[in-house]
Short mmCIF file of C-alpha atoms in Angstrom, two decimals:
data_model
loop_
_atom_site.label_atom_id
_atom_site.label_comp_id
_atom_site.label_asym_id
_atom_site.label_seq_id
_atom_site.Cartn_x
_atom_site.Cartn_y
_atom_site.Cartn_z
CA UNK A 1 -158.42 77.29 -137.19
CA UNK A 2 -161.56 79.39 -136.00
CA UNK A 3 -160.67 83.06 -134.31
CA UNK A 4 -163.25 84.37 -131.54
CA UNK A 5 -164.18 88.23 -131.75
CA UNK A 6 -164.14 89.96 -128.74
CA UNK A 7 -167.94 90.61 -127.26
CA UNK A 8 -169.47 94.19 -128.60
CA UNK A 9 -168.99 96.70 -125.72
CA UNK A 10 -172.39 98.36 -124.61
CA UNK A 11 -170.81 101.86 -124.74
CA UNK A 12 -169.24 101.92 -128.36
CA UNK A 13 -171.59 104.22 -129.92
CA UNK A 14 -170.65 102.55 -133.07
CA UNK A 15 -171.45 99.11 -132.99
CA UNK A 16 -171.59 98.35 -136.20
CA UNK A 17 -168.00 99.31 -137.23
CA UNK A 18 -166.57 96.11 -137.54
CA UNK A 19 -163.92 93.89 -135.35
CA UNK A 20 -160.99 95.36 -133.29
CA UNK A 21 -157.54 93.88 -133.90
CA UNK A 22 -156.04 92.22 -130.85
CA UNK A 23 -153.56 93.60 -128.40
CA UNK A 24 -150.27 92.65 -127.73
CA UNK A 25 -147.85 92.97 -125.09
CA UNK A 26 -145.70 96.81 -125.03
CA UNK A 27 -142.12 94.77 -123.50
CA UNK A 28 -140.87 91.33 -124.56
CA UNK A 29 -141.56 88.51 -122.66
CA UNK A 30 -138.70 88.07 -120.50
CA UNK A 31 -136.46 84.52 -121.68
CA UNK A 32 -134.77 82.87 -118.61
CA UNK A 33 -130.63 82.51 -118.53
CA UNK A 34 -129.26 79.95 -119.76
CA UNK A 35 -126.48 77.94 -118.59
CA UNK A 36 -124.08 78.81 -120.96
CA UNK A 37 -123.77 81.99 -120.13
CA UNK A 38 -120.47 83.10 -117.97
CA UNK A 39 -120.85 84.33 -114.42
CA UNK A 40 -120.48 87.72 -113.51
CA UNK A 41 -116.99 88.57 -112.32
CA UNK A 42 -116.62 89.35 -109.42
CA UNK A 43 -115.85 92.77 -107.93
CA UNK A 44 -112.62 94.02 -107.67
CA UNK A 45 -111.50 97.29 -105.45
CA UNK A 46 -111.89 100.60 -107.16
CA UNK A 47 -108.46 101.48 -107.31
CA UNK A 48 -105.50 98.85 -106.84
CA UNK A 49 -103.06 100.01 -104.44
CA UNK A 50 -99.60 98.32 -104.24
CA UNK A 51 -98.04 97.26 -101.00
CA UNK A 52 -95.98 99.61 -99.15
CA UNK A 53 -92.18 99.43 -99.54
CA UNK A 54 -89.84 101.00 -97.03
CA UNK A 55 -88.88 104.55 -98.29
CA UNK A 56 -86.26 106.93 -97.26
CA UNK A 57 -89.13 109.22 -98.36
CA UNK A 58 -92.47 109.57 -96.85
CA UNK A 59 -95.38 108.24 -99.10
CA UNK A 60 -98.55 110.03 -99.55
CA UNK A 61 -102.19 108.27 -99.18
CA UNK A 62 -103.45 107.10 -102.76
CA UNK A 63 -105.81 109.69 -104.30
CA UNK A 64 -109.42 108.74 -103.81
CA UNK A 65 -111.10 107.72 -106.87
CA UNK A 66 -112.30 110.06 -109.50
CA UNK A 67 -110.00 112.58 -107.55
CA UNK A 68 -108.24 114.82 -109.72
CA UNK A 69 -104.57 113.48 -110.57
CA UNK A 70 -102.21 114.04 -108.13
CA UNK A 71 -99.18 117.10 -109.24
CA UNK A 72 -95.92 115.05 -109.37
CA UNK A 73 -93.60 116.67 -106.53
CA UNK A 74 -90.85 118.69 -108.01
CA UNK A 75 -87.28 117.13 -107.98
CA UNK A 76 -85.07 119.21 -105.40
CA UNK A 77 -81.56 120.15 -106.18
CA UNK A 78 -79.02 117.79 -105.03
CA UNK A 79 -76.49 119.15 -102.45
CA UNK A 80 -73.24 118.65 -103.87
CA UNK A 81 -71.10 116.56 -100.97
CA UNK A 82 -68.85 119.24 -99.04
CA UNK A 83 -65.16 117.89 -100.48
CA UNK A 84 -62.93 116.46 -98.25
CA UNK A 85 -59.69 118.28 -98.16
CA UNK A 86 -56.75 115.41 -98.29
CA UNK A 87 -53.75 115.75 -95.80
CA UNK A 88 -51.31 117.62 -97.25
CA UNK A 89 -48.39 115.84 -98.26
CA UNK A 90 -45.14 116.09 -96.80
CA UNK A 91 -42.56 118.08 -98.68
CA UNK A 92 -40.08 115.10 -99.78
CA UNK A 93 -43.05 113.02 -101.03
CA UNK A 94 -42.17 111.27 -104.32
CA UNK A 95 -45.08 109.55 -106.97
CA UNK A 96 -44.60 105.85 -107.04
CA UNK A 97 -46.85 104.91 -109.67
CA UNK A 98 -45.86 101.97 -112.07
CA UNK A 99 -44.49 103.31 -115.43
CA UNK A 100 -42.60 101.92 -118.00
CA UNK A 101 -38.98 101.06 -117.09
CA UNK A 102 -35.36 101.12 -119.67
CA UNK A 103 -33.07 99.24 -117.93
CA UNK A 104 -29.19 99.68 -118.55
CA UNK A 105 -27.88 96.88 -120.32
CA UNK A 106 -24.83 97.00 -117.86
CA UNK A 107 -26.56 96.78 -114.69
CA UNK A 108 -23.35 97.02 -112.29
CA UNK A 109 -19.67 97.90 -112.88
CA UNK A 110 -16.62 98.34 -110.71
CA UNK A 111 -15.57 102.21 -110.24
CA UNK A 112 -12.04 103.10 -108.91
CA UNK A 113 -12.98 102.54 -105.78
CA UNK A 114 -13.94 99.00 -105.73
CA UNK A 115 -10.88 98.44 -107.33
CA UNK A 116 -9.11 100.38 -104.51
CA UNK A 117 -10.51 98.66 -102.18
CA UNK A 118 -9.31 95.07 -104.08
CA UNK A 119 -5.61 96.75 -104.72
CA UNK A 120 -5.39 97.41 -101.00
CA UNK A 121 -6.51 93.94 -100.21
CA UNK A 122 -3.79 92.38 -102.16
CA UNK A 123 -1.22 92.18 -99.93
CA UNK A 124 -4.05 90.55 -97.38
CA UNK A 125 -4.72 88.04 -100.71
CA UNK A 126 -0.83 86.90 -100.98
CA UNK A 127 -0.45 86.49 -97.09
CA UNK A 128 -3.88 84.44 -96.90
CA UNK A 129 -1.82 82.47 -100.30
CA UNK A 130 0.82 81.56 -98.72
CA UNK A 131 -1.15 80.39 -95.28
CA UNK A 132 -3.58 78.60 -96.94
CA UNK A 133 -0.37 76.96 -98.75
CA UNK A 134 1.25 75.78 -95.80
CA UNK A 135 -1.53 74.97 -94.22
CA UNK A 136 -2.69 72.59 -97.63
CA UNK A 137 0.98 71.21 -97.38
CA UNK A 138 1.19 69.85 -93.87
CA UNK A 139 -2.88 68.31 -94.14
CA UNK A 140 -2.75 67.28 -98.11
CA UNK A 141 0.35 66.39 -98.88
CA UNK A 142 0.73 66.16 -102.39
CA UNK A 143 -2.98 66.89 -103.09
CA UNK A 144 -2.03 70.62 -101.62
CA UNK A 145 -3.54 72.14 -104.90
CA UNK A 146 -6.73 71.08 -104.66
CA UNK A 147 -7.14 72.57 -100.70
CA UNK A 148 -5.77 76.12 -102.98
CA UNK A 149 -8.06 75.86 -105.70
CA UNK A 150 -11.02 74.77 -103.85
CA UNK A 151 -9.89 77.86 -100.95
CA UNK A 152 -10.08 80.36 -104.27
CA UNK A 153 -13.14 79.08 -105.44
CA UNK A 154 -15.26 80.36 -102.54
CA UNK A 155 -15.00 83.91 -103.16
CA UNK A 156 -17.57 83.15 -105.86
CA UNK A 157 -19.86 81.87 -102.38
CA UNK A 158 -20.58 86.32 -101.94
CA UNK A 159 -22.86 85.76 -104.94
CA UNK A 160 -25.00 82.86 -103.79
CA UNK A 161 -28.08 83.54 -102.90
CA UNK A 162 -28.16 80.78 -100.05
CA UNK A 163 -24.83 82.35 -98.85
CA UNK A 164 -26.28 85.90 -98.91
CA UNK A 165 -29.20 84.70 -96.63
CA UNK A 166 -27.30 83.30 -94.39
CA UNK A 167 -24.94 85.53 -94.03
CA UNK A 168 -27.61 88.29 -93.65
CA UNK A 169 -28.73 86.73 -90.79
CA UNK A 170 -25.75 85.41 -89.37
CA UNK A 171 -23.90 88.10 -89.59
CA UNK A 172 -25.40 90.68 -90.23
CA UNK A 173 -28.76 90.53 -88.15
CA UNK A 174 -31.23 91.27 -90.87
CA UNK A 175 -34.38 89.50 -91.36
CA UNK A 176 -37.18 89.44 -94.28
CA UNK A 177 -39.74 92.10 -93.94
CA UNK A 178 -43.28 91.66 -92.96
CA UNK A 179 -46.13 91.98 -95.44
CA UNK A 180 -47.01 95.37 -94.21
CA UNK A 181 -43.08 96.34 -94.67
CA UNK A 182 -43.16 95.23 -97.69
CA UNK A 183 -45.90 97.03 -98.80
CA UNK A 184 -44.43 100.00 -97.95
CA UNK A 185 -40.76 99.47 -98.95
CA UNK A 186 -41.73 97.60 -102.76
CA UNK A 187 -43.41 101.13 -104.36
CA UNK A 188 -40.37 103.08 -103.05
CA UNK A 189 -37.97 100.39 -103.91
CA UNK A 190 -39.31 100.43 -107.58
CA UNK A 191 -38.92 103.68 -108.09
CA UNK A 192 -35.66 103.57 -107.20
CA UNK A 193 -34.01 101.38 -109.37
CA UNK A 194 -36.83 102.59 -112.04
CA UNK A 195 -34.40 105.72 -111.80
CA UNK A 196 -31.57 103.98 -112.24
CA UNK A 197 -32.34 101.38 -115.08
CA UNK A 198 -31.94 98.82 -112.52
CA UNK A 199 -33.67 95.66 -112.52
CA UNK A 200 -35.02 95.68 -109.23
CA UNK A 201 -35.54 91.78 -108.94
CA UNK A 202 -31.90 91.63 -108.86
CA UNK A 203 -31.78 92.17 -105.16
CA UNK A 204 -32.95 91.30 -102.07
CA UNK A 205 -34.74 93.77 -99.67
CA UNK A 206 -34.00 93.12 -95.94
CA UNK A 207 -34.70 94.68 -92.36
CA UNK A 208 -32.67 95.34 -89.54
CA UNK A 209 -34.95 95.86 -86.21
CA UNK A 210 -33.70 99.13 -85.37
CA UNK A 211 -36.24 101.53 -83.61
CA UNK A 212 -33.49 104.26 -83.11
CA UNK A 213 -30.93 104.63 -85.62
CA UNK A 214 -31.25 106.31 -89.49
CA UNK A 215 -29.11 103.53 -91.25
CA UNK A 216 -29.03 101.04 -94.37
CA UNK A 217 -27.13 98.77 -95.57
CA UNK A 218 -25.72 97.31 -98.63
CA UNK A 219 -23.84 93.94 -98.62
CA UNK A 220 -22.90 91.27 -100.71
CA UNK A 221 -23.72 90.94 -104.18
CA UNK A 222 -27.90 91.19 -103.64
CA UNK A 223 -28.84 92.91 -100.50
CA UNK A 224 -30.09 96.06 -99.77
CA UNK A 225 -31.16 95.99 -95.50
CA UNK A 226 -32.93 99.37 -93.72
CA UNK A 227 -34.00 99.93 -90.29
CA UNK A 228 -36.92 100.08 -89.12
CA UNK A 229 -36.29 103.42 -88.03
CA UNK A 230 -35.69 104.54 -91.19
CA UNK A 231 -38.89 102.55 -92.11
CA UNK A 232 -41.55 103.78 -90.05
CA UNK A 233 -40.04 107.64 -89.81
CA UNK A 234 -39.00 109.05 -93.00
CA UNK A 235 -41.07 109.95 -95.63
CA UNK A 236 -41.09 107.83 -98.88
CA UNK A 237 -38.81 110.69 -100.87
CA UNK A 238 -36.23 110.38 -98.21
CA UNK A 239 -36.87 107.04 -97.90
CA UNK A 240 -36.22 106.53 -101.47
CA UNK A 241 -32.99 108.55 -101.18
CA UNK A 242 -31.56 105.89 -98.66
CA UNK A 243 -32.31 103.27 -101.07
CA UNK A 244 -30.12 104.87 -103.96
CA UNK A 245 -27.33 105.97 -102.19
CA UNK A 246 -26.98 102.10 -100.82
CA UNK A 247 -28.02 100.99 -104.73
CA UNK A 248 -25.36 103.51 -105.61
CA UNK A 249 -22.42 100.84 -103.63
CA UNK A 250 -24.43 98.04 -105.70
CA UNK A 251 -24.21 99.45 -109.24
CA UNK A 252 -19.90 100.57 -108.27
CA UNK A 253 -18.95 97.30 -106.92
CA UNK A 254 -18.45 98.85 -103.30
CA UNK A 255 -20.42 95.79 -101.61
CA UNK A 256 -18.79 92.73 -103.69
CA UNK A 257 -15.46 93.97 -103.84
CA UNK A 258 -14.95 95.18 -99.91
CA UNK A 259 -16.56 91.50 -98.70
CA UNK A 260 -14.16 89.88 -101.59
CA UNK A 261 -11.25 91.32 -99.69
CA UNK A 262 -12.18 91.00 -96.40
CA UNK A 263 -12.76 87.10 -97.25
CA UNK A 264 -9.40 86.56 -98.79
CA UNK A 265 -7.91 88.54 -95.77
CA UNK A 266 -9.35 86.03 -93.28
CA UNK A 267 -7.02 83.29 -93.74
CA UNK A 268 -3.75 86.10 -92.97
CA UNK A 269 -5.71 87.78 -89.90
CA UNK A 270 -6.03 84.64 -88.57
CA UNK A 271 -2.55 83.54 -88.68
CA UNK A 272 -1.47 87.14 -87.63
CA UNK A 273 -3.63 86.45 -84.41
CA UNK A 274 -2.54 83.13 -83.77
CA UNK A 275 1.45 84.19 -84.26
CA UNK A 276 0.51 87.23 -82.00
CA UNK A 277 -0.93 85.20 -79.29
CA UNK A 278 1.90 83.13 -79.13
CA UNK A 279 4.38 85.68 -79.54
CA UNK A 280 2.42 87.35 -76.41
CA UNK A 281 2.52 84.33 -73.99
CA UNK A 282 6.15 83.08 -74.51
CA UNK A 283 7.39 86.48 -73.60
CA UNK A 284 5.35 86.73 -70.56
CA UNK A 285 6.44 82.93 -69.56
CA UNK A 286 9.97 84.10 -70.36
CA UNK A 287 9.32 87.37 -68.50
CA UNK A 288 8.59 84.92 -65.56
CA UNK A 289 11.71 83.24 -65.44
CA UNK A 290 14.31 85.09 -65.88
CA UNK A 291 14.75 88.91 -67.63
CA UNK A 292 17.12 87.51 -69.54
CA UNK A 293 15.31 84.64 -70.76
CA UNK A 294 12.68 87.40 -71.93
CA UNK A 295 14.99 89.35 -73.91
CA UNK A 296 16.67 86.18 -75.92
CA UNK A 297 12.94 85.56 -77.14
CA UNK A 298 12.29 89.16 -78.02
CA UNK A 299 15.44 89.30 -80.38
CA UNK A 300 14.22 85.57 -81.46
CA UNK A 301 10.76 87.49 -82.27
CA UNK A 302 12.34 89.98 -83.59
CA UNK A 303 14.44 88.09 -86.15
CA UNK A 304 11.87 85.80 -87.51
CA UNK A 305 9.81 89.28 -87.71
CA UNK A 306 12.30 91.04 -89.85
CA UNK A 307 12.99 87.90 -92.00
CA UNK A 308 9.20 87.86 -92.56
CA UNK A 309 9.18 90.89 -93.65
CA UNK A 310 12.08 90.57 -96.11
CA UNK A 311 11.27 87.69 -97.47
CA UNK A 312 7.26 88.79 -98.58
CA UNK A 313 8.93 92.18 -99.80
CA UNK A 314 7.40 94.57 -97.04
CA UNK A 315 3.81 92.82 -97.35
CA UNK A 316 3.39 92.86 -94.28
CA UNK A 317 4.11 96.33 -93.03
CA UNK A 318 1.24 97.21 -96.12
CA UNK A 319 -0.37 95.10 -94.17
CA UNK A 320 -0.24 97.17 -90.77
CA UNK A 321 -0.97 100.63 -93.09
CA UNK A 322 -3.78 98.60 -95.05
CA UNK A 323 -6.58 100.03 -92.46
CA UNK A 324 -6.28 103.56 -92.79
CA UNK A 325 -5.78 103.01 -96.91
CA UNK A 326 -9.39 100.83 -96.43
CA UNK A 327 -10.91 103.71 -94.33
CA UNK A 328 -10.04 106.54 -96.71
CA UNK A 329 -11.39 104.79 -99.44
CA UNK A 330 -14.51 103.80 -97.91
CA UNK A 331 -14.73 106.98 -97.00
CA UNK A 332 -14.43 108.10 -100.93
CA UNK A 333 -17.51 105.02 -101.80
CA UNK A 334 -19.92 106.81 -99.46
CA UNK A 335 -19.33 110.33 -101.25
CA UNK A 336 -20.24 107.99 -105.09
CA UNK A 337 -22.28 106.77 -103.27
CA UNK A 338 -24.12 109.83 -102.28
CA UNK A 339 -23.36 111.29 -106.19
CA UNK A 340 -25.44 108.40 -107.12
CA UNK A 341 -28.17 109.06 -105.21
CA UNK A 342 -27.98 112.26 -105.97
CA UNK A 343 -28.25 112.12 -109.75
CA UNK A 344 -31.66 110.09 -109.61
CA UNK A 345 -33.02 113.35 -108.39
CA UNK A 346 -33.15 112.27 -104.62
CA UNK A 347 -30.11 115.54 -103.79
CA UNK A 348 -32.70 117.31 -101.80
CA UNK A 349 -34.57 114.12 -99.80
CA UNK A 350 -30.69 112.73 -98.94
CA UNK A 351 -29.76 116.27 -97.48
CA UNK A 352 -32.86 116.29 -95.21
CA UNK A 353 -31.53 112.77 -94.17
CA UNK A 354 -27.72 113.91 -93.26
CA UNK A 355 -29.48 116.71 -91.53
CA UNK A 356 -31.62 114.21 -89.46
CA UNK A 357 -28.48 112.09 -88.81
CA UNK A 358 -26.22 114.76 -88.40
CA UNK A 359 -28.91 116.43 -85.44
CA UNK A 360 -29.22 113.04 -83.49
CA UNK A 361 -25.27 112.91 -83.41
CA UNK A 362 -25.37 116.02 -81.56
CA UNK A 363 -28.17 114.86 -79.25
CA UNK A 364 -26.34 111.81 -78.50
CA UNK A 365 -23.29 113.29 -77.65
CA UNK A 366 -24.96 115.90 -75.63
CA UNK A 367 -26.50 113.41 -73.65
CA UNK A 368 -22.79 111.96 -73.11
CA UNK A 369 -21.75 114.89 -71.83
CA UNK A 370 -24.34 115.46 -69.56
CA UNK A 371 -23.41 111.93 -68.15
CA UNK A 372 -20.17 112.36 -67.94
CA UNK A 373 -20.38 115.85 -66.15
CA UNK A 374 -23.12 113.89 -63.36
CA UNK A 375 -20.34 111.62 -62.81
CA UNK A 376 -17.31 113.96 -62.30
CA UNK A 377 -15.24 113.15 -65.59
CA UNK A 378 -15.22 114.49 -69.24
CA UNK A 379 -15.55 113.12 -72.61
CA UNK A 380 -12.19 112.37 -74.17
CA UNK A 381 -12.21 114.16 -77.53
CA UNK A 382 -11.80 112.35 -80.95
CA UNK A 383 -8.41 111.99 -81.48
CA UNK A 384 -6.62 112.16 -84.71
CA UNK A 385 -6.15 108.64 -85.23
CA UNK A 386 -9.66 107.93 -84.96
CA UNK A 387 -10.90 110.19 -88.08
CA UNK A 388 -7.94 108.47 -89.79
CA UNK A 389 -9.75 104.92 -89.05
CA UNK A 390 -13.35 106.93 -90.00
CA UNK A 391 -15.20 104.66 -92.97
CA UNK A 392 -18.44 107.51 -93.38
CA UNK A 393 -16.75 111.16 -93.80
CA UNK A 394 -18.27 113.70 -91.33
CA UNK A 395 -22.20 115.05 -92.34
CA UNK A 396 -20.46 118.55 -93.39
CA UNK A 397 -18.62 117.26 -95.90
CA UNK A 398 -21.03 114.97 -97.35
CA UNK A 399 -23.52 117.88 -97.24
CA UNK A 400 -20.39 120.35 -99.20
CA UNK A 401 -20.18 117.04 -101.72
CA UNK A 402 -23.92 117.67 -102.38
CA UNK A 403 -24.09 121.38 -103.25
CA UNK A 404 -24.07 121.27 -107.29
CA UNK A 405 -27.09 119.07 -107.02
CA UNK A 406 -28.86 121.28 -104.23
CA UNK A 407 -28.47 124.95 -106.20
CA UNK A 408 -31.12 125.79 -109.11
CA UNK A 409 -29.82 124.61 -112.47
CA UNK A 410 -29.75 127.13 -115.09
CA UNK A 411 -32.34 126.47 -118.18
CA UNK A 412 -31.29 124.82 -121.53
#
């Protein structure tokens, strides 16, 4: 291949130098893209800014870019919450928390006077005997045993729980407390028998709807009844101290053995009021007639009366003394009754509670007086016989009863 020299230029002054070398380009030709290359990305914001949340806090604009970075804000001292000063609580108020409980291994016994109150009964027990005997006789026959056994036998109904309802019902107008009640009466309740080394399933917890009177009740062999006055009004301590002075005729045998009695007494009482009735209406019929007539069946009375007597050896004149011997030692269960109470620690809480009972005795018969004086006449006063036939001893003496447990015990 031939090369070309460029043509001599007119103005070289040396022409005879020789050829110049050729000149080539100062920048690279420029190549076109090819397809293989990627795309440009496209273009994103300067600065990504997140979306906006709702703050309790005000948020401040994003910085502007190539700003200078923004001072973090200082963290301000919390403000401690101002503390919330709880109701003080009242001055008989007792902890209820669950703790560990030792229970007794004899849960219930009978003191002396449960078993007063069964010796007293017994000449009510022999009368009801001998009734229930004739009246087995004349409707059995020869099968008069089994009318006696099966009569003995249902004593043993005061500890069946079906009994107990009913007769808490029935009888006694108590019915089963609400959810709130129960609520409030478990905790206390508890504690209670906690106290005692009671097991506090053994019993049943009943109300009596009672807005106005401070009372409880113990009955039976398993229940344990409160007002709802006594509910709703006192505080739990006190509250608790009702509950052990009426656990208190549980654990002696007050409840069982006074509702033992009283059941074996009702076949005698009966027959007493049936012979009285009739004793009452022949003499009037004879009165009727003739005044002699009357006076043959007094001294008729009056013989079959004294034969009566001779033949049961005096049982029934024990009989006729039987409720003032009952009231005196019923009087006796609500003092152990009260000790009881009292040695669980509840002295001060059942003190508050005579106090409460005692001052609404007052009111009550102050209101009676008032009454009476509006209507011209006066109250008759308490006679004699009538603290005789008393079952609860007076407030002042319960209150005397509860003095060693009220003073400040030396230290061990």
């Amino acid at each position: 291949m031939t090369t070309t020299p460029n043509p001599p230029d007119s103005t070289d002054p040396h022409p005879a130098a020789g050829p110049t070398p050729p000149q080539y380009p100062q920048q690279p030709p420029a190549y076109p893209t090819g397809p293989t290359q990627p795309p440009a990305p496209p273009a994103y914001p300067a600065q990504y800014a997140p979306p906006a949340y709702p703050s309790p806090t005000p948020q401040t604009p994003p910085p502007a870019q190539h700003a200078a970075p923004p001072v973090p804000p200082q963290p301000q001292p919390a403000i401690p919450p101002k503390p919330i000063t709880p109701a003080p609580l009242h001055a008989h108020h007792i902890s209820t928390d669950q703790r560990r409980v030792y229970l007794k291994a004899h849960q219930r016994h009978a003191d002396a006077t449960a078993l007063g109150s069964l010796l007293i009964y017994l000449p009510h027990f022999l009368s009801s005997l001998v009734v229930v005997s004739l009246v087995s006789l004349l409707v059995l026959g020869d099968l008069a045993f089994l009318g006696i056994v099966g009569w003995l036998l249902t004593g043993l109904l005061i500890f069946h729980r079906p009994t107990e309802s009913t007769l808490a019902r029935r009888l006694l107008g108590l019915r089963h407390p609400t959810r709130e009640e129960f609520s409030r009466l478990a905790p206390v309740w508890q504690e209670v028998t906690a106290r005692a080394g009671v097991d506090a399933q053994n019993y049943e917890l009943w109300i009596e709807e009672n807005d106005t009177d401070l009372n409880a009740v113990a009955a039976a062999g398993h229940i344990v009844g409160v007002t709802t006055f006594a509910l709703n009004r006192l505080p739990n301590g006190e509250l608790a101290a009702v509950l052990a002075h009426e656990l208190g005729h549980h654990v002696g045998g007050h409840a069982w053995a006074s509702l033992l009695g009283y059941w074996y007494a009702l076949p005698a009482r009966l027959a007493y009021r049936v012979i009285r009735f009739l004793a009452v209406v022949t003499l009037r019929v004879a009165a009727v007639f003739s005044l002699l007539g009357f006076l043959v069946i007094a001294f008729f009375l009056g013989i079959v009366a004294f034969g009566t007597i001779t033949t049961l050896y005096g049982l029934p004149l024990l009989i006729l003394a039987a409720p003032y011997a009952l009231a005196a030692v019923g009087r006796r269960a609500e003092l152990r009754a009260d000790q009881h109470a009292a040695a669980l620690g509840f002295a001060p809480m059942l003190a508050s509670v005579l106090h409460q009972m005692h001052g609404a005795d007052q009111a009550a018969k102050q209101q009676a007086a008032l009454a009476a004086r509006a209507a011209g006449t006066r109250l008759p006063k308490e006679s004699a016989m009538a603290k005789l036939l008393a079952t609860h001893p007076d407030h002042h003496t319960r209150l005397h009863h509860l003095q060693p447990w009220l003073q400040p015990q030396p230290p061990r």
